[in-house]
C-alpha atoms as an extended CHARMM CRD file, in Angstrom:
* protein
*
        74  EXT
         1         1  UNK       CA             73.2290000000      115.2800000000      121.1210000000  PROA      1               0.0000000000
         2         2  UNK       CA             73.3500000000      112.3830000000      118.7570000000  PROA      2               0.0000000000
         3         3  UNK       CA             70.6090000000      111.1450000000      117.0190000000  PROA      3               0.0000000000
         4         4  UNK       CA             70.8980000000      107.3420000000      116.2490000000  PROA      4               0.0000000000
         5         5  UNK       CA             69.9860000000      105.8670000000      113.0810000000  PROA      5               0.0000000000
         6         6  UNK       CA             67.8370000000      102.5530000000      113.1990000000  PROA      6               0.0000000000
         7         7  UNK       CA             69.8730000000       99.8280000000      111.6230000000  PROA      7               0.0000000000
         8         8  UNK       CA             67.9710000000       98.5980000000      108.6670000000  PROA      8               0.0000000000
         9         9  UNK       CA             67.1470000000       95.4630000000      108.4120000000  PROA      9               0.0000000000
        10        10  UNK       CA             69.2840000000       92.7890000000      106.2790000000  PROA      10              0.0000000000
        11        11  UNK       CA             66.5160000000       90.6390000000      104.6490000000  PROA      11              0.0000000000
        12        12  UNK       CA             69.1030000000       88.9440000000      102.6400000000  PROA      12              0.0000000000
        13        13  UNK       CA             70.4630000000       85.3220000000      102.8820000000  PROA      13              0.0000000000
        14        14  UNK       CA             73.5070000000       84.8690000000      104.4690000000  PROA      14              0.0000000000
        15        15  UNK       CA             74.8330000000       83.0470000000      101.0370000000  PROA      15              0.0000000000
        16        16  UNK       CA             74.0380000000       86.2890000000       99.1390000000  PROA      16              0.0000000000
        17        17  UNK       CA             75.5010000000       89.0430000000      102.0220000000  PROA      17              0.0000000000
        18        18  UNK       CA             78.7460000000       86.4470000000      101.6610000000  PROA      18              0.0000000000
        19        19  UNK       CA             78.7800000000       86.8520000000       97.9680000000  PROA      19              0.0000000000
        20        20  UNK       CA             78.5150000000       90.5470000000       98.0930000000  PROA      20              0.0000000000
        21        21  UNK       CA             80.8720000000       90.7260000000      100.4660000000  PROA      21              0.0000000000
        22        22  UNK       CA             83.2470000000       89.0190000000       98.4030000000  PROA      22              0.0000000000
        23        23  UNK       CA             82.7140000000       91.1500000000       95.2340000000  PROA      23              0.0000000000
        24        24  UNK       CA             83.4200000000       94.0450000000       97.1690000000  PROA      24              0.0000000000
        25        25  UNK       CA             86.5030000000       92.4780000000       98.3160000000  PROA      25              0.0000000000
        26        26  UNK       CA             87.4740000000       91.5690000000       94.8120000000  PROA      26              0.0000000000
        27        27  UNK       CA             86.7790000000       95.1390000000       93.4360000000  PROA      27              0.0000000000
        28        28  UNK       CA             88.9970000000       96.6270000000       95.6810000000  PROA      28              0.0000000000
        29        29  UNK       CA             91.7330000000       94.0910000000       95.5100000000  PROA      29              0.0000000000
        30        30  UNK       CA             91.4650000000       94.7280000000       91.5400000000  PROA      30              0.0000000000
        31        31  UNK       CA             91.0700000000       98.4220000000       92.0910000000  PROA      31              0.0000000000
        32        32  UNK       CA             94.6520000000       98.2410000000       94.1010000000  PROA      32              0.0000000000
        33        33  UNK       CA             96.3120000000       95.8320000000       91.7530000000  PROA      33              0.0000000000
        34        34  UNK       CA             94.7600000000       98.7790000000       88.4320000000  PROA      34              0.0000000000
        35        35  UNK       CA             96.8010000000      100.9310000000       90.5120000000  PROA      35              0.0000000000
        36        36  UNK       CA            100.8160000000       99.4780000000       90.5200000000  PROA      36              0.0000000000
        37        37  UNK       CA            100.0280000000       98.9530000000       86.6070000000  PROA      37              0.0000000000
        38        38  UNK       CA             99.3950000000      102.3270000000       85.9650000000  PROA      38              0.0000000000
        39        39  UNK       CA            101.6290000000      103.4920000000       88.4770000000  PROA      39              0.0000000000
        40        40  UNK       CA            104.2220000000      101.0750000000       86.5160000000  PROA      40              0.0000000000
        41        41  UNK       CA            103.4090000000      102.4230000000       83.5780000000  PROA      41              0.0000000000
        42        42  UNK       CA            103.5040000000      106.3670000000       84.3630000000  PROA      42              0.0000000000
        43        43  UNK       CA            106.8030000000      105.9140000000       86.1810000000  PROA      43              0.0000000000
        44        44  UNK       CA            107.9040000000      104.4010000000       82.4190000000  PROA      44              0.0000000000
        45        45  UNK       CA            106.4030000000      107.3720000000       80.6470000000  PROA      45              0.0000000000
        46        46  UNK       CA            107.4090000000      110.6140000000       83.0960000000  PROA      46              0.0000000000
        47        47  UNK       CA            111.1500000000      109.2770000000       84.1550000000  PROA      47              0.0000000000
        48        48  UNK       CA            110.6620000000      110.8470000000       87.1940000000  PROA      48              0.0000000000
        49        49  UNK       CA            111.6340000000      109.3940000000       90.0780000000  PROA      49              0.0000000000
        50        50  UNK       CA            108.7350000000      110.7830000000       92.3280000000  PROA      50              0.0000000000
        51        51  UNK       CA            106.1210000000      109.1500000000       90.6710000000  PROA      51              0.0000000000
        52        52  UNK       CA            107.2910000000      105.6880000000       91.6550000000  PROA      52              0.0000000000
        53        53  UNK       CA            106.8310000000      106.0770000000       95.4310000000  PROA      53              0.0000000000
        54        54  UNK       CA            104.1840000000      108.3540000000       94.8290000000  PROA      54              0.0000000000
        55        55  UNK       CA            101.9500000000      105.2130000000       93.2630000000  PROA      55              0.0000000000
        56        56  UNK       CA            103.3100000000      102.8360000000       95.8810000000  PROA      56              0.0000000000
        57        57  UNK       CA            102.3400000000      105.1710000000       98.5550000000  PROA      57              0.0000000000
        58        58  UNK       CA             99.3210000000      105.6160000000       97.7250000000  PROA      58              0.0000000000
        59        59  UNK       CA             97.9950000000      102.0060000000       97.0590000000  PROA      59              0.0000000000
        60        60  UNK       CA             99.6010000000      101.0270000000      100.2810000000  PROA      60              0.0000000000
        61        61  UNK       CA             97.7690000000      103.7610000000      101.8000000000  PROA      61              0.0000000000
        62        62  UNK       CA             94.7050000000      103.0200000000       99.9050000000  PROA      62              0.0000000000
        63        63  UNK       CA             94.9530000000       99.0790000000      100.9650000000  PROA      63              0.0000000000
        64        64  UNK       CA             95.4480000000      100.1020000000      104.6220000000  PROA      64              0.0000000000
        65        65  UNK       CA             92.1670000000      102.3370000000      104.5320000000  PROA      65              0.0000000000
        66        66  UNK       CA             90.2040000000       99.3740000000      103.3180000000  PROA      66              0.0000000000
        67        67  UNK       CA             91.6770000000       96.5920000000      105.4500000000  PROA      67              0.0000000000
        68        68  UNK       CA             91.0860000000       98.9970000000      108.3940000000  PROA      68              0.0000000000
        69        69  UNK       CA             87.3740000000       99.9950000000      107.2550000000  PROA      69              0.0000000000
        70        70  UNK       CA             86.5470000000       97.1310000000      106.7570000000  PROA      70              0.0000000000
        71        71  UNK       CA             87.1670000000       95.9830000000      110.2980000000  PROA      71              0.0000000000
        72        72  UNK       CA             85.7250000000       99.1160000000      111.9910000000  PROA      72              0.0000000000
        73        73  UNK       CA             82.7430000000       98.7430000000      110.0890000000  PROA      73              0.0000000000
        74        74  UNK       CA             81.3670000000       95.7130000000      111.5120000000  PROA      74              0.0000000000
């Protein structure tokens, strides 16, 4: 048996829930983007060659999960 939540109510403009929206956008993109320069940079400072695909794995991985919940979530 699931008990459903009552959606609170968004008493927000839709200028402000747009500009929100778009910061939250912007942190991940930069979050992603933090991610190949220190990936970069480890790769530089290990030599090993599993870090590389390691990083790259990971932030496509991590940009997948938010494209996706992003979408599911609405």
């Amino acid at each position: 048996m699931q008990i459903a939540s009552p959606a609170m109510p968004d008493d927000r403009s839709p200028e402000e829930r747009l500009k929100a929206a778009n910061r939250r956008t912007g942190l991940m993109l930069a979050g992603i983007a933090l991610l190949f320069f220190v990936g970069i940079i480890l790769t530089r400072l290990f030599d090993d060659p599993r870090v590389s695909p390691a990083v790259m794995g990971g932030a496509a991985i991590l940009f997948l999960l938010i494209a996706i919940g992003r979408h599911l979530r609405k």
